[in-house]
Short mmCIF file of C-alpha atoms (C1' of nucleotides) in Angstrom, two decimals:
data_model
loop_
_atom_site.label_atom_id
_atom_site.label_comp_id
_atom_site.label_asym_id
_atom_site.label_seq_id
_atom_site.Cartn_x
_atom_site.Cartn_y
_atom_site.Cartn_z
CA MET A 1 163.62 -6.06 -6.96
CA ASN A 2 162.29 -2.88 -6.79
CA LYS A 3 159.38 -2.50 -8.53
CA TYR A 4 159.96 1.11 -9.86
CA ILE A 5 163.71 0.62 -10.90
CA LYS A 6 162.94 -0.28 -14.76
CA ARG A 7 160.60 3.00 -15.00
CA ILE A 8 163.93 5.24 -14.55
CA PRO A 9 165.44 6.12 -17.79
CA ILE A 10 169.27 5.37 -17.27
CA PHE A 11 167.77 1.98 -15.67
CA SER A 12 165.73 0.87 -18.26
CA ASP A 13 166.66 -1.69 -21.08
CA LEU A 14 169.29 -3.37 -18.75
CA ASP A 15 169.28 -7.17 -18.17
CA GLU A 16 168.07 -8.37 -15.29
CA GLU A 17 171.31 -9.58 -13.82
CA LEU A 18 172.34 -6.07 -13.73
CA LEU A 19 169.25 -4.80 -12.47
CA GLU A 20 169.33 -6.84 -9.33
CA LYS A 21 173.11 -5.75 -9.10
CA ILE A 22 171.96 -1.74 -8.80
CA SER A 23 168.91 -3.18 -7.12
CA GLY A 24 171.07 -4.75 -4.20
CA ILE A 25 172.92 -1.10 -3.67
CA VAL A 26 170.36 1.34 -3.76
CA ARG A 27 168.36 2.55 -0.35
CA ILE A 28 164.56 3.86 -0.48
CA LYS A 29 163.54 6.85 1.76
CA SER A 30 160.33 7.86 2.41
CA LEU A 31 159.68 11.60 3.15
CA ASN A 32 156.99 14.01 3.56
CA GLU A 33 156.20 17.57 2.63
CA GLY A 34 158.99 19.58 4.60
CA ASP A 35 161.31 16.70 4.94
CA ASN A 36 164.91 17.18 3.94
CA ILE A 37 166.75 15.08 1.23
CA PHE A 38 170.56 17.00 1.89
CA PHE A 39 171.59 20.06 2.30
CA ASP A 40 174.28 22.42 0.44
CA SER A 41 177.80 21.25 1.16
CA GLU A 42 177.03 18.26 3.13
CA PRO A 43 179.45 15.52 2.12
CA TYR A 44 178.27 13.52 -0.92
CA ARG A 45 177.02 10.29 -1.11
CA GLY A 46 175.35 9.33 -4.38
CA PHE A 47 172.49 11.09 -6.50
CA TYR A 48 168.88 9.93 -6.15
CA ALA A 49 166.07 9.36 -7.97
CA VAL A 50 162.35 10.13 -7.16
CA LEU A 51 159.66 7.66 -7.32
CA LYS A 52 156.84 9.07 -5.91
CA GLY A 53 155.82 12.55 -5.29
CA LEU A 54 157.77 15.82 -5.76
CA VAL A 55 161.39 17.03 -4.81
CA LYS A 56 162.47 20.34 -5.02
CA ILE A 57 166.37 21.34 -5.56
CA TYR A 58 167.03 25.21 -3.77
CA LYS A 59 169.68 27.44 -2.84
CA ILE A 60 169.76 29.97 -0.05
CA SER A 61 170.97 33.19 -0.94
CA ARG A 62 172.79 35.32 1.02
CA ASP A 63 169.45 37.35 2.74
CA GLY A 64 167.68 33.94 3.71
CA LYS A 65 165.85 33.67 0.59
CA GLU A 66 165.23 30.30 -0.90
CA HIS A 67 165.59 30.35 -4.96
CA ILE A 68 164.32 27.17 -6.19
CA ILE A 69 166.45 25.96 -9.26
CA HIS A 70 164.86 22.63 -10.16
CA ILE A 71 161.83 20.53 -9.20
CA ILE A 72 162.17 16.94 -9.93
CA GLY A 73 159.21 14.17 -10.63
CA PRO A 74 158.99 10.78 -10.29
CA PHE A 75 161.30 8.87 -12.59
CA ASN A 76 163.84 11.58 -12.56
CA THR A 77 167.12 11.72 -11.42
CA PHE A 78 169.04 14.57 -9.56
CA ALA A 79 172.51 15.30 -8.10
CA GLU A 80 174.40 13.37 -10.78
CA ALA A 81 177.08 15.73 -11.16
CA PRO A 82 179.49 15.67 -8.56
CA LEU A 83 179.56 11.38 -9.03
CA LEU A 84 180.27 12.24 -12.94
CA GLU A 85 182.08 15.30 -12.63
CA ASN A 86 185.05 13.38 -11.48
CA LEU A 87 185.06 9.53 -12.51
CA GLU A 88 188.78 9.21 -12.28
CA ASN A 89 189.71 10.21 -8.79
CA ILE A 90 188.15 8.60 -5.53
CA ILE A 91 189.17 11.49 -3.42
CA GLU A 92 185.42 11.16 -1.91
CA GLU A 93 185.84 13.56 0.60
CA ASP A 94 186.08 16.64 -1.57
CA PHE A 95 182.56 16.17 -3.24
CA ARG A 96 179.50 17.54 -1.84
CA TYR A 97 175.84 18.55 -2.42
CA PRO A 98 175.76 21.90 -4.87
CA ALA A 99 172.58 22.53 -3.20
CA ASN A 100 169.81 21.34 -0.74
CA SER A 101 166.78 19.76 -1.77
CA MET A 102 163.51 18.81 0.03
CA ALA A 103 160.56 16.86 -0.85
CA ILE A 104 157.47 19.36 -1.38
CA GLU A 105 154.79 16.84 -1.18
CA ASP A 106 153.77 14.11 1.61
CA SER A 107 154.19 10.44 1.08
CA THR A 108 157.35 11.33 -1.40
CA GLU A 109 159.94 8.20 -2.12
CA VAL A 110 163.32 8.60 -3.03
CA MET A 111 166.09 6.26 -4.07
CA LEU A 112 169.56 6.52 -3.01
CA ILE A 113 172.00 5.47 -5.84
CA PRO A 114 175.60 5.37 -3.46
CA ALA A 115 178.31 6.90 -5.40
CA MET A 116 181.02 4.30 -4.65
CA GLU A 117 179.13 1.50 -5.81
CA PHE A 118 177.51 3.05 -8.55
CA ARG A 119 180.68 3.87 -10.11
CA GLU A 120 181.89 0.79 -10.45
CA ILE A 121 178.79 -0.52 -12.11
CA LEU A 122 179.08 2.46 -14.55
CA ARG A 123 182.83 1.91 -15.38
CA ASN A 124 181.85 -1.40 -16.25
CA ASP A 125 178.62 -1.27 -18.58
CA ILE A 126 178.70 1.07 -21.52
CA ASN A 127 174.85 0.74 -21.66
CA ILE A 128 174.27 2.77 -18.01
CA SER A 129 176.58 5.14 -19.40
CA LEU A 130 175.03 6.11 -22.29
CA HIS A 131 171.89 6.10 -20.79
CA MET A 132 172.89 8.88 -18.53
CA LEU A 133 174.01 10.65 -21.33
CA SER A 134 170.78 10.96 -23.00
CA GLY A 135 169.42 11.72 -19.36
CA LEU A 136 171.87 14.52 -19.10
CA ALA A 137 171.34 15.37 -22.30
CA LYS A 138 167.54 16.10 -22.07
CA ARG A 139 167.86 17.97 -18.35
CA LEU A 140 170.87 20.00 -20.41
CA LYS A 141 168.27 20.67 -22.82
CA HIS A 142 165.42 21.49 -20.54
CA MET A 143 167.92 23.98 -18.73
CA ASN A 144 168.43 25.60 -21.42
CA ARG A 145 164.51 26.26 -21.61
CA HIS A 146 164.68 27.50 -18.35
CA ILE A 147 167.65 30.02 -18.97
CA GLU A 148 166.02 31.08 -21.98
CA GLU A 149 162.53 31.99 -20.26
CA LEU A 150 164.23 33.75 -17.12
CA THR A 151 165.98 36.18 -19.49
CA LEU A 152 163.52 36.53 -22.19
CA LYS A 153 160.00 36.39 -20.60
CA ASP A 154 158.22 38.60 -18.05
CA VAL A 155 156.52 37.18 -15.07
CA THR A 156 153.30 36.44 -17.11
CA LYS A 157 155.07 34.70 -20.23
CA ARG A 158 156.87 32.79 -17.64
CA THR A 159 153.51 31.28 -16.18
CA ALA A 160 151.91 30.98 -19.17
CA ALA A 161 154.83 28.44 -20.22
CA PHE A 162 154.88 26.79 -17.11
CA ILE A 163 150.96 26.23 -17.33
CA LEU A 164 151.28 25.10 -20.82
CA ASN A 165 153.96 22.85 -20.18
CA GLU A 166 152.20 21.27 -17.10
CA TYR A 167 149.41 20.65 -19.15
CA ARG A 168 150.96 19.11 -22.02
CA LYS A 169 152.89 16.61 -19.50
CA ILE A 170 149.17 15.33 -18.31
CA THR A 171 147.54 15.48 -21.74
CA ASN A 172 150.72 13.32 -22.85
CA GLN A 173 150.43 10.58 -20.18
CA SER A 174 146.60 10.14 -19.62
CA SER A 175 144.48 10.49 -22.76
CA SER A 176 141.36 11.85 -20.74
CA GLU A 177 139.69 14.63 -21.89
CA ASP A 178 140.43 16.72 -18.17
CA LYS A 179 142.31 19.65 -18.49
CA LEU A 180 142.49 19.89 -15.07
CA ILE A 181 146.24 20.70 -13.86
CA SER A 182 147.49 19.84 -10.00
CA LEU A 183 150.55 22.19 -8.93
CA HIS A 184 151.25 19.88 -6.19
CA MET A 185 153.15 22.87 -4.38
CA ASN A 186 152.09 26.01 -2.55
CA ARG A 187 152.50 29.37 -4.11
CA SER A 188 155.76 30.04 -2.83
CA ASP A 189 157.62 27.26 -4.23
CA LEU A 190 155.99 28.29 -7.68
CA ALA A 191 157.00 31.52 -7.76
CA SER A 192 160.33 30.57 -6.58
CA TYR A 193 161.00 28.45 -9.13
CA LEU A 194 159.40 30.99 -11.85
CA GLY A 195 161.83 33.35 -9.95
CA THR A 196 159.29 35.60 -8.83
CA ALA A 197 157.90 36.94 -5.87
CA ILE A 198 154.55 34.99 -4.32
CA GLU A 199 152.47 38.33 -4.78
CA THR A 200 153.18 38.77 -8.18
CA LEU A 201 152.50 35.28 -8.91
CA SER A 202 149.23 35.80 -7.48
CA ARG A 203 148.37 39.04 -9.05
CA THR A 204 149.43 37.22 -12.49
CA LEU A 205 147.24 33.84 -11.76
CA GLY A 206 144.23 36.32 -10.91
CA LYS A 207 144.68 38.27 -14.47
CA LEU A 208 144.85 35.14 -16.26
CA GLN A 209 141.80 34.35 -14.62
CA SER A 210 139.61 37.49 -15.20
CA ASP A 211 140.92 37.42 -18.90
CA GLY A 212 139.00 33.76 -19.06
CA ILE A 213 141.74 31.99 -20.13
CA ILE A 214 142.49 29.97 -17.00
CA GLU A 215 140.40 28.99 -13.94
CA VAL A 216 142.32 28.64 -10.67
CA THR A 217 140.78 26.81 -7.25
CA GLY A 218 143.69 26.52 -4.88
CA ARG A 219 146.25 24.22 -6.17
CA ASN A 220 144.18 23.70 -9.31
CA ILE A 221 144.45 25.04 -12.50
CA LEU A 222 142.06 24.19 -15.44
CA VAL A 223 142.96 25.62 -18.80
CA LYS A 224 140.02 27.03 -20.78
CA GLU A 225 141.56 28.74 -23.49
CA LEU A 226 144.97 26.83 -24.73
CA GLU A 227 145.07 28.92 -27.75
CA LYS A 228 145.44 31.72 -25.76
CA LEU A 229 148.06 30.31 -23.30
CA SER A 230 150.16 29.54 -25.85
CA GLU A 231 150.17 32.36 -27.38
CA ILE A 232 150.65 34.90 -24.33
CA SER A 233 153.64 32.40 -23.72
CA SER A 234 155.35 33.04 -27.03
CA SER A 235 154.73 36.52 -27.77
CA MET B 1 196.39 14.15 -36.47
CA ASN B 2 195.06 17.63 -35.43
CA LYS B 3 197.46 19.02 -32.62
CA TYR B 4 194.44 20.29 -30.80
CA ILE B 5 192.50 17.02 -30.30
CA LYS B 6 193.66 16.09 -27.26
CA ARG B 7 193.42 19.25 -25.58
CA ILE B 8 189.32 19.03 -25.96
CA PRO B 9 188.40 17.15 -22.31
CA ILE B 10 186.33 14.66 -24.10
CA PHE B 11 189.14 13.29 -26.46
CA SER B 12 192.01 13.27 -24.05
CA ASP B 13 193.42 10.05 -22.72
CA LEU B 14 192.27 8.18 -25.70
CA ASP B 15 195.07 5.87 -27.11
CA GLU B 16 196.21 6.98 -30.84
CA GLU B 17 194.56 4.51 -33.22
CA LEU B 18 191.19 5.77 -31.49
CA LEU B 19 192.32 9.54 -31.82
CA GLU B 20 193.52 8.67 -35.54
CA LYS B 21 190.21 7.64 -36.45
CA ILE B 22 188.59 10.64 -34.58
CA SER B 23 190.77 12.70 -36.64
CA GLY B 24 189.67 11.27 -39.66
CA ILE B 25 185.74 11.93 -39.28
CA VAL B 26 186.42 15.76 -37.83
CA ARG B 27 186.49 18.68 -40.34
CA ILE B 28 188.27 21.90 -39.09
CA LYS B 29 186.49 25.60 -40.18
CA SER B 30 188.22 28.69 -39.82
CA LEU B 31 185.88 31.92 -39.22
CA ASN B 32 185.79 35.47 -38.83
CA GLU B 33 183.53 37.72 -36.17
CA GLY B 34 180.10 37.66 -37.16
CA ASP B 35 180.06 34.39 -39.22
CA ASN B 36 177.77 31.73 -38.71
CA ILE B 37 178.35 28.10 -37.64
CA PHE B 38 174.67 26.95 -37.23
CA PHE B 39 171.13 28.50 -36.87
CA ASP B 40 168.38 27.57 -35.13
CA SER B 41 166.05 24.47 -36.48
CA GLU B 42 168.83 23.64 -39.00
CA PRO B 43 169.10 20.24 -39.72
CA TYR B 44 171.54 18.68 -37.22
CA ARG B 45 175.25 17.29 -38.51
CA GLY B 46 177.01 17.13 -35.46
CA PHE B 47 178.46 18.89 -32.59
CA TYR B 48 181.47 20.94 -32.23
CA ALA B 49 184.33 21.93 -30.49
CA VAL B 50 186.14 25.39 -30.11
CA LEU B 51 189.72 25.43 -30.81
CA LYS B 52 190.32 28.96 -30.97
CA GLY B 53 188.48 32.04 -30.59
CA LEU B 54 185.06 32.28 -29.01
CA VAL B 55 181.80 31.42 -30.01
CA LYS B 56 178.49 32.33 -28.73
CA ILE B 57 175.11 30.47 -28.73
CA TYR B 58 171.73 32.60 -28.78
CA LYS B 59 168.14 32.49 -29.49
CA ILE B 60 166.46 35.34 -31.08
CA SER B 61 162.85 36.11 -29.24
CA ARG B 62 159.79 37.19 -31.05
CA ASP B 63 160.82 40.81 -30.78
CA GLY B 64 163.84 40.13 -32.93
CA LYS B 65 165.78 40.53 -29.90
CA GLU B 66 168.87 38.31 -29.56
CA HIS B 67 169.71 36.54 -26.28
CA ILE B 68 173.01 34.97 -25.28
CA ILE B 69 172.72 31.81 -23.64
CA HIS B 70 176.25 30.50 -23.72
CA ILE B 71 179.55 31.47 -24.55
CA ILE B 72 181.89 28.88 -25.52
CA GLY B 73 186.23 29.06 -25.34
CA PRO B 74 188.66 26.93 -26.61
CA PHE B 75 188.76 23.12 -25.92
CA ASN B 76 184.97 23.49 -24.93
CA THR B 77 182.36 21.27 -27.05
CA PHE B 78 178.68 22.69 -27.65
CA ALA B 79 175.90 21.21 -29.39
CA GLU B 80 176.36 17.48 -28.34
CA ALA B 81 172.43 17.53 -27.03
CA PRO B 82 170.69 16.68 -30.12
CA LEU B 83 173.36 13.46 -30.61
CA LEU B 84 173.20 11.95 -27.51
CA GLU B 85 169.43 12.73 -26.71
CA ASN B 86 168.41 9.94 -28.96
CA LEU B 87 171.39 7.25 -29.29
CA GLU B 88 169.43 4.31 -29.91
CA ASN B 89 167.16 5.81 -32.88
CA ILE B 90 168.91 7.07 -36.09
CA ILE B 91 166.18 9.05 -37.60
CA GLU B 92 168.58 11.92 -38.53
CA GLU B 93 165.84 13.51 -40.34
CA ASP B 94 163.98 15.22 -37.03
CA PHE B 95 167.08 16.28 -35.62
CA ARG B 96 167.71 20.17 -35.46
CA TYR B 97 170.18 22.75 -34.04
CA PRO B 98 168.51 23.67 -30.81
CA ALA B 99 169.75 27.47 -31.01
CA ASN B 100 171.87 29.50 -33.34
CA SER B 101 175.52 29.63 -33.31
CA MET B 102 178.28 32.55 -34.52
CA ALA B 103 181.78 33.49 -33.75
CA ILE B 104 182.61 36.19 -31.63
CA GLU B 105 185.95 36.83 -32.92
CA ASP B 106 188.19 36.58 -35.71
CA SER B 107 190.24 34.16 -36.37
CA THR B 108 187.91 31.51 -34.31
CA GLU B 109 188.24 27.91 -35.18
CA VAL B 110 186.32 25.45 -34.59
CA MET B 111 186.19 21.47 -35.48
CA LEU B 112 182.94 19.68 -36.27
CA ILE B 113 182.53 16.04 -34.91
CA PRO B 114 179.75 14.68 -37.41
CA ALA B 115 176.75 13.11 -35.37
CA MET B 116 176.58 9.63 -37.76
CA GLU B 117 180.21 8.64 -37.23
CA PHE B 118 180.86 9.92 -33.96
CA ARG B 119 177.85 7.75 -32.71
CA GLU B 120 179.37 4.70 -33.49
CA ILE B 121 182.75 5.39 -31.59
CA LEU B 122 180.89 6.38 -29.05
CA ARG B 123 178.86 3.14 -28.82
CA ASN B 124 182.34 1.38 -28.79
CA ASP B 125 184.35 2.95 -26.09
CA ILE B 126 183.20 3.14 -22.87
CA ASN B 127 186.02 5.80 -22.43
CA ILE B 128 184.91 8.47 -24.62
CA SER B 129 181.04 8.34 -23.20
CA LEU B 130 182.95 8.38 -19.52
CA HIS B 131 184.55 11.64 -20.47
CA MET B 132 181.35 12.82 -22.07
CA LEU B 133 179.79 11.87 -19.15
CA SER B 134 181.96 14.62 -17.14
CA GLY B 135 182.03 17.01 -19.34
CA LEU B 136 178.14 17.35 -19.50
CA ALA B 137 177.98 16.98 -15.82
CA LYS B 138 180.58 20.08 -15.53
CA ARG B 139 178.32 22.18 -18.10
CA LEU B 140 175.54 20.94 -15.86
CA LYS B 141 176.99 22.59 -12.84
CA HIS B 142 177.96 25.65 -14.54
CA MET B 143 174.48 26.37 -16.03
CA ASN B 144 173.15 25.63 -12.82
CA ARG B 145 175.10 28.70 -11.69
CA HIS B 146 173.88 30.87 -14.39
CA ILE B 147 170.82 30.05 -13.34
CA GLU B 148 171.21 30.70 -10.15
CA GLU B 149 172.65 34.30 -10.66
CA LEU B 150 170.03 35.08 -13.29
CA THR B 151 167.31 34.44 -10.62
CA LEU B 152 169.23 35.66 -7.19
CA LYS B 153 171.41 38.72 -8.21
CA ASP B 154 170.94 41.85 -9.62
CA VAL B 155 172.88 43.03 -12.52
CA THR B 156 175.88 44.61 -10.35
CA LYS B 157 175.82 41.61 -8.60
CA ARG B 158 176.00 39.46 -12.04
CA THR B 159 178.71 41.49 -13.62
CA ALA B 160 181.19 41.92 -10.83
CA ALA B 161 180.89 37.93 -10.66
CA PHE B 162 181.45 37.27 -14.68
CA ILE B 163 184.34 39.90 -14.03
CA LEU B 164 185.32 37.66 -10.91
CA ASN B 165 185.16 34.58 -13.30
CA GLU B 166 187.36 36.02 -16.29
CA TYR B 167 189.88 37.08 -13.52
CA ARG B 168 190.09 33.68 -12.39
CA LYS B 169 189.93 32.07 -15.31
CA ILE B 170 193.51 34.30 -15.84
CA THR B 171 195.10 33.72 -13.27
CA ASN B 172 194.69 29.96 -13.42
CA GLN B 173 196.26 29.48 -16.50
CA SER B 174 198.78 32.41 -16.63
CA SER B 175 200.88 33.03 -13.17
CA SER B 176 201.66 36.28 -14.36
CA GLU B 177 201.06 39.07 -12.18
CA ASP B 178 199.03 40.75 -14.70
CA LYS B 179 195.26 41.69 -13.54
CA LEU B 180 194.39 42.82 -17.09
CA ILE B 181 191.03 41.18 -18.64
CA SER B 182 190.19 40.90 -21.89
CA LEU B 183 186.37 40.81 -22.77
CA HIS B 184 186.80 39.27 -25.88
CA MET B 185 183.56 40.36 -27.03
CA ASN B 186 181.81 43.85 -27.21
CA ARG B 187 179.00 45.29 -24.69
CA SER B 188 176.17 44.12 -26.74
CA ASP B 189 176.93 40.00 -26.56
CA LEU B 190 178.19 40.83 -22.70
CA ALA B 191 175.07 42.50 -21.79
CA SER B 192 172.97 39.98 -23.48
CA TYR B 193 174.61 37.22 -21.82
CA LEU B 194 174.45 38.71 -17.96
CA GLY B 195 170.86 39.13 -19.15
CA THR B 196 170.29 42.93 -19.19
CA ALA B 197 170.58 46.06 -21.43
CA ILE B 198 173.70 47.63 -23.18
CA GLU B 199 172.86 51.13 -21.27
CA THR B 200 172.66 49.01 -17.82
CA LEU B 201 175.75 47.39 -18.10
CA SER B 202 177.49 50.75 -19.34
CA ARG B 203 176.41 52.73 -16.30
CA THR B 204 177.20 49.49 -14.20
CA LEU B 205 180.91 49.08 -15.47
CA GLY B 206 181.03 52.70 -14.89
CA LYS B 207 179.99 52.50 -11.40
CA LEU B 208 182.31 50.06 -10.55
CA GLN B 209 184.90 52.38 -11.86
CA SER B 210 184.23 55.29 -10.35
CA ASP B 211 184.21 53.13 -7.44
CA GLY B 212 187.89 52.33 -7.73
CA ILE B 213 186.93 48.74 -8.10
CA ILE B 214 187.57 48.12 -11.47
CA GLU B 215 189.42 49.97 -14.47
CA VAL B 216 187.76 49.63 -18.05
CA THR B 217 189.40 50.47 -21.28
CA GLY B 218 187.35 49.67 -24.22
CA ARG B 219 187.34 45.41 -23.87
CA ASN B 220 189.77 45.33 -21.25
CA ILE B 221 189.67 45.40 -17.76
CA LEU B 222 191.84 45.73 -14.70
CA VAL B 223 190.91 44.57 -11.57
CA LYS B 224 191.80 46.81 -8.72
CA GLU B 225 190.22 45.74 -5.69
CA LEU B 226 189.61 41.97 -5.79
CA GLU B 227 188.36 41.75 -2.40
CA LYS B 228 185.59 44.19 -2.81
CA LEU B 229 184.24 42.66 -6.41
CA SER B 230 184.06 39.39 -4.38
CA GLU B 231 182.25 40.91 -1.74
CA ILE B 232 179.57 42.58 -4.33
CA SER B 233 179.38 39.27 -6.13
CA SER B 234 178.44 37.31 -3.22
CA SER B 235 176.73 39.66 -0.96
"C1'" DC C 1 135.78 27.45 16.63
"C1'" DG C 2 140.24 29.24 17.05
"C1'" DT C 3 144.62 29.85 14.81
"C1'" DA C 4 147.96 29.79 12.01
"C1'" DA C 5 149.77 28.78 7.63
"C1'" DC C 6 148.43 30.64 3.16
"C1'" DC C 7 146.97 33.36 -0.46
"C1'" DT C 8 144.98 37.54 -2.29
"C1'" DT C 9 144.63 42.73 -3.12
"C1'" DG C 10 146.28 47.37 -2.44
"C1'" DA C 11 149.66 51.10 -2.40
"C1'" DT C 12 154.84 52.62 -2.39
"C1'" DT C 13 159.34 51.83 -4.40
"C1'" DA C 14 162.93 50.47 -6.68
"C1'" DA C 15 165.96 48.30 -10.65
"C1'" DG C 16 166.57 48.60 -14.98
"C1'" DA C 17 164.02 48.57 -19.71
"C1'" DT C 18 163.67 51.73 -22.90
"C1'" DC C 19 163.88 56.21 -25.94
"C1'" DA C 20 166.79 59.83 -27.26
"C1'" DA C 21 170.97 62.60 -27.86
"C1'" DT C 22 175.95 62.69 -27.56
"C1'" DT C 23 180.77 61.39 -27.46
"C1'" DC C 24 184.09 58.10 -28.49
"C1'" DT C 25 186.51 55.13 -31.96
"C1'" DC C 26 188.25 53.49 -35.52
"C1'" DG C 27 188.40 52.25 -40.40
"C1'" DT C 28 188.63 54.49 -44.94
"C1'" DG C 29 189.63 57.36 -48.58
"C1'" DG C 30 190.86 62.26 -49.95
"C1'" DC D 1 198.20 63.01 -42.07
"C1'" DC D 2 193.84 64.68 -41.48
"C1'" DA D 3 188.81 64.69 -42.03
"C1'" DC D 4 184.88 62.16 -42.63
"C1'" DG D 5 181.24 58.46 -41.31
"C1'" DA D 6 179.54 54.27 -38.75
"C1'" DG D 7 179.28 51.86 -35.62
"C1'" DA D 8 179.67 51.43 -30.49
"C1'" DA D 9 179.54 53.21 -26.17
"C1'" DT D 10 178.32 56.37 -22.50
"C1'" DT D 11 175.20 59.61 -20.30
"C1'" DG D 12 170.57 61.75 -19.63
"C1'" DA D 13 165.58 61.46 -18.74
"C1'" DT D 14 161.16 58.85 -18.41
"C1'" DC D 15 158.47 54.62 -18.48
"C1'" DT D 16 157.42 49.99 -16.59
"C1'" DT D 17 157.52 45.86 -14.23
"C1'" DA D 18 157.64 43.48 -10.70
"C1'" DA D 19 160.01 43.50 -5.61
"C1'" DT D 20 158.38 44.94 -1.25
"C1'" DC D 21 155.67 46.57 2.37
"C1'" DA D 22 151.23 46.38 4.45
"C1'" DA D 23 146.67 45.04 5.74
"C1'" DG D 24 142.55 41.46 5.24
"C1'" DG D 25 140.83 37.86 3.63
"C1'" DT D 26 140.78 32.04 3.24
"C1'" DT D 27 141.00 27.68 4.47
"C1'" DA D 28 142.83 23.86 7.10
"C1'" DC D 29 143.01 21.78 10.96
"C1'" DG D 30 143.66 20.57 16.04
#
DNA sequence: CGTAACCTTGATTAAGATCAATTCTCGTGG
DNA sequence: CCACGAGAATTGATCTTAATCAAGGTTACG
């Protein structure tokens, strides 16, 4: 059995037998930065879980620009919607991935959970479906916040909110005094996720640094004034 | 039994006995435009379904401005997230509504599905949870599109996309030749939903009208050039 | 070292927010 | 039935933010 499978929220708390069954249908894929996972409109195979690394979900606009909608980290799932949207019908051909996805870190690992097989499991186990409900609800909440931020806030506020969020992620899991955040991605991806231009992001980070609130070194950010950062993001 | 209950997707296809049970726990509320349903941070009672009319979900930013995140029409549900997010724990006191909600049409009717009672039903019936999964997945998709639009498109494109979407809703349900769309809401709400200012929306609608693409009369919009509208929204 | 990708900084421009002033609409009471 | 007033919508002028265009500077890696 894959050693990471239990750490994926929707599969936690399942009995061994079921976990074995799921382990039997999944496929692991190793990727490097820039490796594609699926393309927009490609036939739907199933959904994914990130085991290691970082994955971006993005769309390409008419003028060829890339726009990142989500960034998915370890033990989070993505692309479940096509599977869940239509659990009754089995007309598999019509299902397509609704966006593109790509690894944005080297040695990223993802797990494919094939749609057909998983649908059967889902229909027979209420626990999984309850877990998935809870997972989707959390995602909804996260997206609500994202929408809120995109409409309510200017680039500086959005950037501060992002850094703050990363900071909290780190301090939550490791109780070390280390306030150093690693972005794990380049300026281009971060700018796209924050809905701004690379140049604007660069200037914004520069401003936050010259104000003594953060210290930027390449892809690392050291938070110096947590209070001020929080103040900016929610003013 | 409430006559509308079967038209709510998550309750469709359930057997009569279960429907009776659900009917027994829900509460109907009649509202007029401007009537509040719940406030941000208010203790969570349960989720809602719109039976008639229109409801907005919104946040108030620090500077006192209102920002509409969703607009919910008949037979759609809202505020399920707090219930689903934490199905195991019963620590009800910590649950709060994550935003405000208000009726934006006269004689709106909503149905409250109380959290405690419904949780029990959900745990015992796999059909409901599968339906809810499918409902949430659709919502996710819709939100994805909304995020996409907010980041990818300028106000004109967003406005065109909105009108196009309303147009399709109408032509899907009634096969009449009537291309007249009713907004069912004032400029302020629409502007907020589209993430722009009232004045900008007004100018944008004016421009689309003077270009002969639509015809605006108060809250009604007549689509004159469907092709061009579609062209604008996706250029 | 050399080159390409990445990042930063500067100057200019465009979209849309904001402020301000009218006009329109509609409900109410004389 | 008309006049009035308030809220809603439009129109105009100005200002701000951030996108775009352009040029250097840094870093990583063969």
